[in-house]
Coordinates of C-alpha atoms in Angstrom, one line a residue:
Chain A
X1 CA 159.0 134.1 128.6
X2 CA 158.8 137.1 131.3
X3 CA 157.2 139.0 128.3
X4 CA 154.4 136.8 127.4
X5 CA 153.5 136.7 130.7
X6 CA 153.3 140.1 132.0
X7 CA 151.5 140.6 128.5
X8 CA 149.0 138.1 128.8
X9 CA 145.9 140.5 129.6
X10 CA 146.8 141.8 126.2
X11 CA 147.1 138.5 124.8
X12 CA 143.8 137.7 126.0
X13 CA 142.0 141.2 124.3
X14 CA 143.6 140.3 121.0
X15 CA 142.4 136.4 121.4
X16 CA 138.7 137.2 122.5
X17 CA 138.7 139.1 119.2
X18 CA 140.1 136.6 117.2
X19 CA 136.9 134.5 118.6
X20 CA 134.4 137.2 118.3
X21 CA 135.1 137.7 115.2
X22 CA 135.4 134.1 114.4
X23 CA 131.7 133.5 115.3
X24 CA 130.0 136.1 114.2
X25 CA 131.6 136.1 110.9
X26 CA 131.2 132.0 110.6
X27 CA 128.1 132.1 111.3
X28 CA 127.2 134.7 109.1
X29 CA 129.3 133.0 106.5
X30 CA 126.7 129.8 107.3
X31 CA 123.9 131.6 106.7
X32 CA 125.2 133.4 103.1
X33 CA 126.6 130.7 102.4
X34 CA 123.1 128.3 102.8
X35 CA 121.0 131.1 100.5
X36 CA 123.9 131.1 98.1
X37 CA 124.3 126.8 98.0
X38 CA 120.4 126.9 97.3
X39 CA 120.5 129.5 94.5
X40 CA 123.1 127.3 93.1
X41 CA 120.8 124.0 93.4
X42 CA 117.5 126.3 92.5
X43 CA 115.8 125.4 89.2
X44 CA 115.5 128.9 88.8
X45 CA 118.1 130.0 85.9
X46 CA 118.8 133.4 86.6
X47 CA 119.3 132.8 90.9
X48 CA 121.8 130.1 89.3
X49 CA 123.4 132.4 87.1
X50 CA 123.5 135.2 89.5
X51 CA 124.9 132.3 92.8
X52 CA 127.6 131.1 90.1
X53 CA 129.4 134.3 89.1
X54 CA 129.1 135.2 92.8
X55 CA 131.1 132.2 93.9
X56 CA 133.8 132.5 90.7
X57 CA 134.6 136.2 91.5
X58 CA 134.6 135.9 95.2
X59 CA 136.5 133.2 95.4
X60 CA 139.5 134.4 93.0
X61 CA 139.3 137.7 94.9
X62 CA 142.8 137.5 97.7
X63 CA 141.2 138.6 101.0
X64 CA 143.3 141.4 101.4
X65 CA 141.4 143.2 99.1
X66 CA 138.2 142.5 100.0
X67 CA 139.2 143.3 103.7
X68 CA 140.7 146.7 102.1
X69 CA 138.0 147.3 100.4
X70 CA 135.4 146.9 103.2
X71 CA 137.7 149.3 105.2
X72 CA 139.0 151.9 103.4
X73 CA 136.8 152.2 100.1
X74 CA 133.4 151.9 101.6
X75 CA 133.9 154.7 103.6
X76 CA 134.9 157.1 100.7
X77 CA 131.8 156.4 98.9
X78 CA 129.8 157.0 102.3
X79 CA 129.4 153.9 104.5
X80 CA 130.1 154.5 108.4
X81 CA 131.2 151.4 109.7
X82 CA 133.2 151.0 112.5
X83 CA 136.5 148.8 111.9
X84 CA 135.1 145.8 113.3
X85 CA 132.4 145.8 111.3
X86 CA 134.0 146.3 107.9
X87 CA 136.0 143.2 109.2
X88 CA 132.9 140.9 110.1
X89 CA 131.5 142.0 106.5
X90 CA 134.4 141.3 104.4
X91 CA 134.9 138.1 106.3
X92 CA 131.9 137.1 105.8
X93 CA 131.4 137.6 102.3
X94 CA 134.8 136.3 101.8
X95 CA 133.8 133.1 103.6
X96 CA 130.4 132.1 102.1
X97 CA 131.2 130.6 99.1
X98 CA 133.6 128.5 100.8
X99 CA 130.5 127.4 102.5
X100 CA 128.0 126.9 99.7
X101 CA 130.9 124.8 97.5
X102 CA 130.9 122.6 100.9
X103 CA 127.0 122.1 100.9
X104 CA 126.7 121.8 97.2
X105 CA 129.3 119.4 97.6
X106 CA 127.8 117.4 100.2
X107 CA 124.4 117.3 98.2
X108 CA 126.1 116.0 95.0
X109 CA 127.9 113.3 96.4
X110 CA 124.5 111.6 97.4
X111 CA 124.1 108.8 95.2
X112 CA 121.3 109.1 92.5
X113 CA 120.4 105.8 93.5
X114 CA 119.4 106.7 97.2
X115 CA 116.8 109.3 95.6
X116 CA 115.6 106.6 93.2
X117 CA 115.1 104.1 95.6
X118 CA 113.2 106.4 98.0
X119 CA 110.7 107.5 95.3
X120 CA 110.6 103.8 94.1
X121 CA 109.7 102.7 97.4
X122 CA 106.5 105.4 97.1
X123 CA 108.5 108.2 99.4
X124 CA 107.3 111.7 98.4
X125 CA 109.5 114.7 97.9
X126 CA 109.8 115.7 101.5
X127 CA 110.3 112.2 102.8
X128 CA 113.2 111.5 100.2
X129 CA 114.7 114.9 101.1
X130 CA 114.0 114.6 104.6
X131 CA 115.0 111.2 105.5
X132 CA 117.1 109.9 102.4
X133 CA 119.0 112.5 101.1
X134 CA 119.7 115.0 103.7
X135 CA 121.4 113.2 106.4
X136 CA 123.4 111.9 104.4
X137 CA 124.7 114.9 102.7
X138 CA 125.0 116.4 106.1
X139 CA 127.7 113.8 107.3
X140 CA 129.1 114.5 104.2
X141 CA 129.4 118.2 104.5
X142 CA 130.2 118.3 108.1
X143 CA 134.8 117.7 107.6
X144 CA 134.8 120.2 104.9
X145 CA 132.7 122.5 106.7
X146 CA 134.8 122.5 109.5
X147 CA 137.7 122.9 107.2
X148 CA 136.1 126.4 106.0
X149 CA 136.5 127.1 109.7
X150 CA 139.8 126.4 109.9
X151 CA 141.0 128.3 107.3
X152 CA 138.6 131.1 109.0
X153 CA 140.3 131.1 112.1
X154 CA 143.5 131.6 109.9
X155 CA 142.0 134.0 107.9
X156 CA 141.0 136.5 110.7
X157 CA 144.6 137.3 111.4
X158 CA 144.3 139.2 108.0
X159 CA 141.8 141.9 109.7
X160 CA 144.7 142.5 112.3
X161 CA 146.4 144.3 109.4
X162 CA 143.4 147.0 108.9
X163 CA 142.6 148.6 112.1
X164 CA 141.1 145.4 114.4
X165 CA 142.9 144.6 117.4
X166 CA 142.8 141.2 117.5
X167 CA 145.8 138.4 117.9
X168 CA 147.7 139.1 115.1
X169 CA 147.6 142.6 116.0
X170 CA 148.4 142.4 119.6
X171 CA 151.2 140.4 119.0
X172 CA 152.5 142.6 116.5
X173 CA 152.0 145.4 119.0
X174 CA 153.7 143.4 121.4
X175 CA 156.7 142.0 119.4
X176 CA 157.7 145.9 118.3
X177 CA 157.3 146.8 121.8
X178 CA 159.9 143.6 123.6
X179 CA 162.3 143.7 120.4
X180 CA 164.5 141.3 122.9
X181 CA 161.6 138.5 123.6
X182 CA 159.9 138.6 119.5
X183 CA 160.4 134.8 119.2
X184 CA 158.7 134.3 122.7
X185 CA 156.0 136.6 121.9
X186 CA 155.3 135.3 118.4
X187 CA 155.4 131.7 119.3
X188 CA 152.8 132.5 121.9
X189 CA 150.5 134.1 119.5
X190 CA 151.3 130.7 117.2
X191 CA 150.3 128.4 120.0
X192 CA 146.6 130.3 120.7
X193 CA 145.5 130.1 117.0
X194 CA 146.9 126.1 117.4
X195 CA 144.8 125.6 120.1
X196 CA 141.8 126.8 118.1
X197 CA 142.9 125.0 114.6
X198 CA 144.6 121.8 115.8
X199 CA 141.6 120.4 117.5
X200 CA 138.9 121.5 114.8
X201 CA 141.5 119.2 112.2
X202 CA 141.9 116.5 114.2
X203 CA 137.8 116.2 114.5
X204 CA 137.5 116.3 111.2
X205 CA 140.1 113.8 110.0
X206 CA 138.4 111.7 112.6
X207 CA 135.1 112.0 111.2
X208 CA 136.0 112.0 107.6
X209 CA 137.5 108.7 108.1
X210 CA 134.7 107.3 109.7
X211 CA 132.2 108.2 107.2
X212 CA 134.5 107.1 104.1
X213 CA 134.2 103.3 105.2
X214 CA 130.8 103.4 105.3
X215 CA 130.2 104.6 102.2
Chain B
X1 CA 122.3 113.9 93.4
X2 CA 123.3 115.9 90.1
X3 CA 119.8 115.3 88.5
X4 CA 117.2 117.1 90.9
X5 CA 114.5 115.5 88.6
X6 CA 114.6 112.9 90.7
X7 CA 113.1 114.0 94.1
X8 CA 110.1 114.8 92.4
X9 CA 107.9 113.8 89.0
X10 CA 109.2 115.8 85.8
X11 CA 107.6 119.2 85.8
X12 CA 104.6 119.8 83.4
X13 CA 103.4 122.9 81.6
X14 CA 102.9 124.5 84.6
X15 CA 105.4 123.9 86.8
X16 CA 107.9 124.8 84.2
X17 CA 105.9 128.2 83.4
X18 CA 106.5 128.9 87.1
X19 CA 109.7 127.9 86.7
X20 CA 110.7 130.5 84.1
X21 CA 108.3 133.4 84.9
X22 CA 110.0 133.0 88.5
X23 CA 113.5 133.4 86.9
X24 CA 112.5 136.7 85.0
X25 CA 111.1 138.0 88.3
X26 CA 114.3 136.9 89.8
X27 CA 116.4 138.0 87.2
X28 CA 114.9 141.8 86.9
X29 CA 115.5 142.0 90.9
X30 CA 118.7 141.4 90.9
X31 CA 119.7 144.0 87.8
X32 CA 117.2 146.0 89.9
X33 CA 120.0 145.9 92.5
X34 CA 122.9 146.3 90.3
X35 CA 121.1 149.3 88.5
X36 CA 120.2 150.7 92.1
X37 CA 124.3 150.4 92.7
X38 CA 125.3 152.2 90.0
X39 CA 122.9 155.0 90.1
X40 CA 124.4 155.6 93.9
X41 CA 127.8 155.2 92.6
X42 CA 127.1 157.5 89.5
X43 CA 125.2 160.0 91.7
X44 CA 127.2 163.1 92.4
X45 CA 128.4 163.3 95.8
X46 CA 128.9 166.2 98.1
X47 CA 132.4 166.2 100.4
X48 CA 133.0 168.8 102.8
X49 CA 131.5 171.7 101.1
X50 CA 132.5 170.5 97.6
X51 CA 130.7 168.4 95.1
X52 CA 132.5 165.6 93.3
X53 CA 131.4 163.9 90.0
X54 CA 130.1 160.5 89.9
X55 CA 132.0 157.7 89.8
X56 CA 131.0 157.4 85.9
X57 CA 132.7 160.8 85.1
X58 CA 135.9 160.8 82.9
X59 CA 137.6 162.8 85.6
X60 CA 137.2 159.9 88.0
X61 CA 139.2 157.7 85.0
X62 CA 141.6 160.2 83.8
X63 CA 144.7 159.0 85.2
X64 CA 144.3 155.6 83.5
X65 CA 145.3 157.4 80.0
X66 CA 148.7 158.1 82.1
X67 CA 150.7 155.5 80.9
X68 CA 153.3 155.8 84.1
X69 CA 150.4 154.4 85.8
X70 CA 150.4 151.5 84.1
X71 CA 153.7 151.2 84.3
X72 CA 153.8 151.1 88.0
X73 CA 150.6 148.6 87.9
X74 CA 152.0 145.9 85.9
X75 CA 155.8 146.5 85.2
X76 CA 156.3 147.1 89.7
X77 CA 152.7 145.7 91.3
X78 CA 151.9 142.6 89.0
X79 CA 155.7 141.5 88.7
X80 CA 156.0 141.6 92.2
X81 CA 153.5 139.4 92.7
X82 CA 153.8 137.5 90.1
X83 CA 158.1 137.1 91.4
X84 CA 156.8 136.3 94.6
X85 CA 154.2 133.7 93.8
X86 CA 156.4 132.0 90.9
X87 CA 159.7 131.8 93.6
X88 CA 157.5 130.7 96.4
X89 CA 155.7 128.0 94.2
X90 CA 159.3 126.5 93.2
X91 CA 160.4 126.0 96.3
X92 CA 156.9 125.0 97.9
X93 CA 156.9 122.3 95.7
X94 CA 160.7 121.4 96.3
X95 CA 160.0 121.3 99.9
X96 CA 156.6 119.3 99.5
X97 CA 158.2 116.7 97.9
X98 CA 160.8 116.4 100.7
X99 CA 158.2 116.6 103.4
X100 CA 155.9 114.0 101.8
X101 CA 159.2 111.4 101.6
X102 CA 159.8 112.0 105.5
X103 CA 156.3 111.8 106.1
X104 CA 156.3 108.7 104.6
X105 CA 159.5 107.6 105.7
X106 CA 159.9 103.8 107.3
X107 CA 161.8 104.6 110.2
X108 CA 159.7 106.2 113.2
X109 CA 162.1 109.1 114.3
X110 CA 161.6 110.8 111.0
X111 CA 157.9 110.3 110.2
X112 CA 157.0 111.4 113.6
X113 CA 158.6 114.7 114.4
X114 CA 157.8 115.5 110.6
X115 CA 153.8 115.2 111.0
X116 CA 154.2 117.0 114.0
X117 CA 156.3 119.8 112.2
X118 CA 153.5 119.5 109.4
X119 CA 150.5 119.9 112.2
X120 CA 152.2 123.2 113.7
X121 CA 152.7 125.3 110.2
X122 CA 149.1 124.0 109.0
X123 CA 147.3 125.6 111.7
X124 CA 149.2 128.9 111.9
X125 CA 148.3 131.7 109.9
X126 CA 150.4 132.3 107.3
X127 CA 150.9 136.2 108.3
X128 CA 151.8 135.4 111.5
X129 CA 154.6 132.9 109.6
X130 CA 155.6 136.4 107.4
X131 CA 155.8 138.6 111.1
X132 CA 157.7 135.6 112.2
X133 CA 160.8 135.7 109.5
X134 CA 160.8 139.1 109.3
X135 CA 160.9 140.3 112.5
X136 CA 163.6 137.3 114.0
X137 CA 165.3 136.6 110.7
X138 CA 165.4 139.6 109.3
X139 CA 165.3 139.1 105.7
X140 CA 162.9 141.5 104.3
X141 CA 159.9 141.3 103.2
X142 CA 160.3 139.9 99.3
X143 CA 162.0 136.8 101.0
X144 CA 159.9 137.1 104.4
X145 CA 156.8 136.7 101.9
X146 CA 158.4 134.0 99.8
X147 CA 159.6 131.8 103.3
X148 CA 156.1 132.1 104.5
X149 CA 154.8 131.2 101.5
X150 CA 156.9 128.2 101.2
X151 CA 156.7 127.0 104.2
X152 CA 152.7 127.1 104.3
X153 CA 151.9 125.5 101.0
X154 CA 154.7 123.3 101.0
X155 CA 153.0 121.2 104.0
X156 CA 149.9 121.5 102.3
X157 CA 151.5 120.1 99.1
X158 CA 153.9 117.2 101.1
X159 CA 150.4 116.4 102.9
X160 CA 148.8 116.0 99.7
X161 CA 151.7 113.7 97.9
X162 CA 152.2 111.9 101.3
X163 CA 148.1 111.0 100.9
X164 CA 148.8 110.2 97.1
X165 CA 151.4 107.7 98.0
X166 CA 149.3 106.3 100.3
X167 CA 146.6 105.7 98.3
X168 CA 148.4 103.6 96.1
X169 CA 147.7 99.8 95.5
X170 CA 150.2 97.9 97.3
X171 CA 150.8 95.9 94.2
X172 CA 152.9 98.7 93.1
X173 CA 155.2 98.5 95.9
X174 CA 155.0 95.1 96.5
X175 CA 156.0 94.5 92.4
X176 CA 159.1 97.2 92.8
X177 CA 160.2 95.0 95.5
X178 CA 159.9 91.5 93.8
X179 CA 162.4 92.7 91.1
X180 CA 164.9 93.7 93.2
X181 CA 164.0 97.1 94.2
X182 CA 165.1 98.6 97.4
X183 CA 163.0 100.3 99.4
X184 CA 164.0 103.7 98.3
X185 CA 164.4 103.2 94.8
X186 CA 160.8 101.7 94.5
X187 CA 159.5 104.5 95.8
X188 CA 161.4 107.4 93.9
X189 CA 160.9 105.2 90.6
X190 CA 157.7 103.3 91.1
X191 CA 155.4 105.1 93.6
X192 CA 156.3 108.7 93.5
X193 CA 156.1 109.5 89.9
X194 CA 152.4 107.7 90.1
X195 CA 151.7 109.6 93.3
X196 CA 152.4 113.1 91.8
X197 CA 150.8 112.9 89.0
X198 CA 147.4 111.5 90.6
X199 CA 147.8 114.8 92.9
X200 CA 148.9 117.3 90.3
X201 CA 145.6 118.8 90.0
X202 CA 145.3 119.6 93.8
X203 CA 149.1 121.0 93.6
X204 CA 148.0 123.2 90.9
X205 CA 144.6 124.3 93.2
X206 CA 147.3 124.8 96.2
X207 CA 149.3 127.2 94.1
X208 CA 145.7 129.4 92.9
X209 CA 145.5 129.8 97.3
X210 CA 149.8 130.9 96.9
X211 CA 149.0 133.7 94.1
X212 CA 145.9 135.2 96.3
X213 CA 148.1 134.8 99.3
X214 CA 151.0 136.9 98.2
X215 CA 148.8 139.8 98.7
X216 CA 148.9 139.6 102.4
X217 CA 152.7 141.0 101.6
X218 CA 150.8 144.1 101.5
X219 CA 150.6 144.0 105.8
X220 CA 153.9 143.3 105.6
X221 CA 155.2 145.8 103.3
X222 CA 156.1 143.9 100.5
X223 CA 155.6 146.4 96.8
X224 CA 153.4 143.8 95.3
X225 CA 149.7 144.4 93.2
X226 CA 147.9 145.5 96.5
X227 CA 150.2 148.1 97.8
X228 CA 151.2 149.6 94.4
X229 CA 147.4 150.1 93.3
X230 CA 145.7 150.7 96.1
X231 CA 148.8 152.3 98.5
X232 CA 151.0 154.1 96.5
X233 CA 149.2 155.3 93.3
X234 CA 145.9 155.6 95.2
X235 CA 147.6 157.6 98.0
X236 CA 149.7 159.5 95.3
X237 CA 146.9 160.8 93.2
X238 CA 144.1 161.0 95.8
X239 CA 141.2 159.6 97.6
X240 CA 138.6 161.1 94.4
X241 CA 140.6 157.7 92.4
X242 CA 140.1 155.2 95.0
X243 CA 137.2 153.4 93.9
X244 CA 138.8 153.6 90.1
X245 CA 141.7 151.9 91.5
X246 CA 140.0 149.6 93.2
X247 CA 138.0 148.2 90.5
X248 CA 141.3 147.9 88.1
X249 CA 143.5 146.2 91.0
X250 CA 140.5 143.5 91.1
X251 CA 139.9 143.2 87.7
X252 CA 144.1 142.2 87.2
X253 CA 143.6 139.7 90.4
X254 CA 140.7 138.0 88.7
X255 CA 142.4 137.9 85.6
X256 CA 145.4 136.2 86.8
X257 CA 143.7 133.8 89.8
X258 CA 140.6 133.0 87.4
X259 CA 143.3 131.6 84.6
X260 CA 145.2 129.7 86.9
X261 CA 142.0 128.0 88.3
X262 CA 140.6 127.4 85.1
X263 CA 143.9 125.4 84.5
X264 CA 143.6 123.7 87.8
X265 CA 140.0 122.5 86.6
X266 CA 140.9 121.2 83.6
X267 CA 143.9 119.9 84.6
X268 CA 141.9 117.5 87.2
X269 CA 139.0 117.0 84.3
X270 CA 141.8 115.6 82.1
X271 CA 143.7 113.3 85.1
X272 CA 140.2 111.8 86.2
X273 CA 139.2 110.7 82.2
X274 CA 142.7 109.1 82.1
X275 CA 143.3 107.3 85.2
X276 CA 139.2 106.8 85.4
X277 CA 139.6 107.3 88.8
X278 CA 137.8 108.7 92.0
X279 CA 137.7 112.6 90.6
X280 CA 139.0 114.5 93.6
X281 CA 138.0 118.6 94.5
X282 CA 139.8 120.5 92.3
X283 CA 138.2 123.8 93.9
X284 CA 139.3 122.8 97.5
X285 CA 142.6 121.4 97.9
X286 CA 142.4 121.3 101.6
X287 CA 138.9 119.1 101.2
X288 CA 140.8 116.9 98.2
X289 CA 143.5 116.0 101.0
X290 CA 141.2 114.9 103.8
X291 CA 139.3 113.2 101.1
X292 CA 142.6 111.4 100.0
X293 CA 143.5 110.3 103.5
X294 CA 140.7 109.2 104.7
X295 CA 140.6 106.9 101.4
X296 CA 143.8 105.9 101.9
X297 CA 143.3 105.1 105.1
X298 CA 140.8 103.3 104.5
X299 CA 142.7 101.0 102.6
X300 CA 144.7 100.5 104.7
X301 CA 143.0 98.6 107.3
X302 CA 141.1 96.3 104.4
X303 CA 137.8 95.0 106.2
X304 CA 136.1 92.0 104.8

C-alpha cells in the first residue's frame, strides 16, 4: 500500500494520459466514424463500397497491429510523428467503425413505419429526418455508443506497450520497480480504469433499459 | 429504416443521373488516393546517403521465396496464436457457463458476489489482467495469455448465457417444475440448452474479439503471429522488409478473423430464421448483451 502511495504522482501522469488520450482519440473516432456511418447510408455506390471494405478490414484487424503499425512502420516509410500521436491515429482509426456500426445501427432500427407515417402525414424530408427519425435513432445509438467507449478506455492500455506513458505503462514501470508490492500496485492501476469504465456501464444499462420498454 | 426511399419521393431521371455520375466522381477520387499511395510507396527512397528501391521491387519481396520464413510465420507465429486462442476459447466457455449458473443462482450469497466479480474483470483491460498473472503468478506468458484470456471473455460469455436464460418465457421453467423437476435439473435440462443455443451466435462473435486479442501477447512476450512477423523475422532480416512483413502479417489476421466472423454471421442468420426471433448483433457482442438484458429485463417486470 506504502507503494501506491508514494507512487501516486506517477500514477496520476500515467492516468491523465489514459484520459487524454481517451478524448482526443474518441472524439476523433466520433467524427470518422459519422463520415464513415454516412458513406455507408449514402446512395452513392462507390462511397458505399469504399465505407464497407473499410469497416470489414478494420474491424478484423487486432489492434496491436495497427498500433505497431502507426508506430514503428510509418516511420520507416517517412512519417515523423511523435509516439503520442501514432497512438491517437491508430486509436482512432481503430475505433471508427466501432462507431459508424453503432450509428448505422441506430438508424436501422427506426421503424419503416415512423418514416411512412411522417411523409403520410404531409412531413417533408427534413421534417421526417429531423423530427421523426432522428431522435429516435439517437436514443437508440446512445448505450452502444458509450459501449465503444468503454472498450476504448480498455483499449488505450494497448498504446502503453509502444512507447506512450500512460497507465498501463506507469504501472508496469512501477510493478518492475516494487517487485515486493506488484499486487498492490497492479490492483491500483485496476481500480483507476474501474472508475472510468464501471460508471460509463452502469449508465448505459440504465438507459438501455429505459428505452427498450418504450419501444 | 432499411429502405431510404422512404424519406423522400422515388428519384427520377435526374436524380438518379446525379446519383451515378456522383459515384464515378467518387469512385475515381478514391482510386485517385490509392493510386497517389502506391506511387509514394513505389517511389524510391533515399536513407542516409543510400537509395533504396521502392516498395514494388523484388528485392523488397525476396525473402518470401525463403521457405524458412514461412516456416517460422505459420508452423511458430500462426500456431501460437491459433494454440492460444483455441485453449483460451475452451476454457472461456467452460468458465462462462459456470459464471452464468452462479449468476443466476437462487440463493443471494452466490449471485451477488458473482455480478460483482463479473463487474470488476469487465472493466479492466485485458493487458493489465496478462501483467497481472504474469508478474504475481508467475506462469509465463503462453498461460499468462491464455488466463487473461479466459478470464475476460468468459464473463463476457457467462453475461451473455446469464441474459439468455433470462430472457426465457417462464412457461419453460414453470412447465420443468410442474413435472417434477427440481430447481436445478429444470434448468440444466430445460432452460440451459434453450439459453445456449439462442446465444450461440454472440459466443461465436465473443471468440472473433479472443483470436484478435491474443495478439496483445506480443506486449507480453508471448511468440505468437505479431512477434514472429513483425519482431523476430522483421528485426532478423532488416528494417528495408518491414513494410513487406507488415502487409503479409495482416493479410494472415484477416484471413483467419474474417473466416471466423463470416461464421459468426451466418451462424446468427441461420438461429434467427429458426427460432423467428428478435435477430440480435452478431457484429457487437457487447451491444447483443445489453440488448439481451434490457429485454429480459423488461420482461420481467410485465407492465399492463
Amino acid at each position: 500500500m506504502d507503494a501506491v502511495i508514494e507512487n501516486l504522482p506517477t500514477y496520476w501522469r500515467g492516468f491523465s494520459m489514459t484520459l487524454f488520450l481517451l478524448g482526443v482519440s474518441g472524439a476523433s473516432a466520433l467524427v470518422l466514424g459519422t463520415i464513415i456511418a454516412a458513406m455507408r447510408i449514402s446512395p452513392v455506390a462507390s462511397l458505399r463500397a469504399f465505407a464497407t471494405v473499410y469497416t470489414e478490414m478494420v474491424r478484423n484487424t487486432p489492434l496491436t497491429l495497427v498500433l505497431f503499425f502507426c508506430a514503428v512502420v510509418l516511420p520507416t516509410i517517412g512519417s515523423r510523428l511523435d509516439f503520442v500521436t501514432a497512438a491517437l491515429i491508430g486509436l482512432s482509426v481503430y475505433t471508427s467503425p466501432f462507431v459508424a456500426e453503432a450509428l448505422r445501427s441506430g438508424i436501422n432500427g427506426v421503424p419503416v413505419g415512423q418514416a411512412e407515417a411522417a411523409r403520410s402525414v404531409g412531413l417533408g424530408f427534413g421534417q421526417t429526418v429531423g423530427l421523426i427519425v432522428m431522435p429516435q435513432a439517437f436514443r437508440m445509438t446512445i448505450p452502444p455508443l458509450i459501449n465503444v467507449f468503454i472498450a476504448l478506455t480498455k483499449n488505450t492500455s494497448v498504446a502503453g506497450g509502444f512507447f506512450v506513458f500512460e497507465l498501463f505503462a506507469a504501472s508496469r514501470e512501477l510493478a518492475n520497480a516494487n517487485g515486493d508490492a506488484v499486487i498492490a500496485i497492479l490492483l491500483a492501476a485496476a481500480t483507476l480504469y474501474l472508475v472510468v469504465t464501471i460508471p460509463l456501464g452502469a449508465i448505459a444499462a440504465q438507459l438501455e433499459r429505459k428505452w427498450v420498454v418504450q419501444r | 429504416m432499411s429502405a431510404p426511399i422512404v424519406l423522400f419521393d422515388v428519384p427520377g431521371p435526374r436524380a438518379r443521373r446525379v446519383s451515378l455520375v456522383s459515384s464515378i466522381i467518387a469512385g475515381v477520387l478514391i482510386l485517385a488516393g490509392l493510386a497517389w499511395i502506391a506511387l509514394t510507396l513505389a517511389a524510391p527512397r533515399e536513407s542516409g546517403g543510400i537509395t533504396l528501391p521502392g516498395y514494388f521491387d523484388p528485392s523488397r519481396w525476396d525473402v518470401f521465396a525463403d521457405p524458412l520464413v514461412w516456416e517460422r510465420l505459420i508452423f511458430v507465429g500462426v500456431v501460437g496464436t491459433l494454440a492460444a486462442a483455441l485453449t483460451a476459447s475452451v476454457f472461456a466457455i467452460i468458465l462462462g457457463i459456470i459464471l452464468s449458473l452462479l449468476r443466476s443462482s437462487e440463493i443471494a450469497w452466490i449471485r451477488r458476489p458473482t455480478a460483482v466479480v463479473l463487474e470488476f474483470i469487465r472493466g479492466m483491460p485485458v493487458l493489465l489482467m496478462m501483467l497481472f498473472i504474469l508478474l504475481v503468478l508467475n506462469t509465463g506468458a503462453f498461460w499468462a495469455v491464455v488466463a487473461a484470456l479466459t478470464l475476460y471473455n468468459g464473463a463476457i460469455i457467462g453475461e451473455a448465457l446469464r441474459a439468455g436464460l433470462a430472457s426465457l418465457p417462464r412457461g419453460q421453467r414453470e412447465a420443468g417444475l410442474s413435472l417434477g423437476m427440481r430447481p436445478l435439473q429444470s434448468k440444466m435440462l430445460v432452460e440451459f440448452p434453450q439459453a445456449f443455443r439462442q446465444m450461440l451466435p454472440i459466443i461465436v462473435a465473443q471468440l472473433v474479439v479472443l483470436l484478435k486479442d491474443t495478439s496483445l501477447g506480443f506486449i507480453v512476450g508471448y511468440s505468437e503471429l505479431l512477434r514472429i512477423g513483425m519482431n523476430q523475422l522483421a528485426s532478423f532480416y532488416g528494417n528495408r522488409y518491414l513494410l513487406s512483413f507488415f502487409v503479409i502479417t495482416l493479410v494472415l489476421y484477416l484471413a483467419m478473423n474474417l473466416s471466423l466472423s463470416w461464421f459468426a454471421r451466418w451462424l446468427s442468420k441461420r438461429t434467427a430464421s429458426k427460432s423467428s426471433g428478435k435477430v440480435l448483433p452478431p457484429d457487437d457482442p457487447g451491444r447483443a448483451v445489453l440488448m439481451a438484458e434490457a429485454s429480459a429485463a423488461s420482461k420481467q417486470t410485465p407492465k399492463f
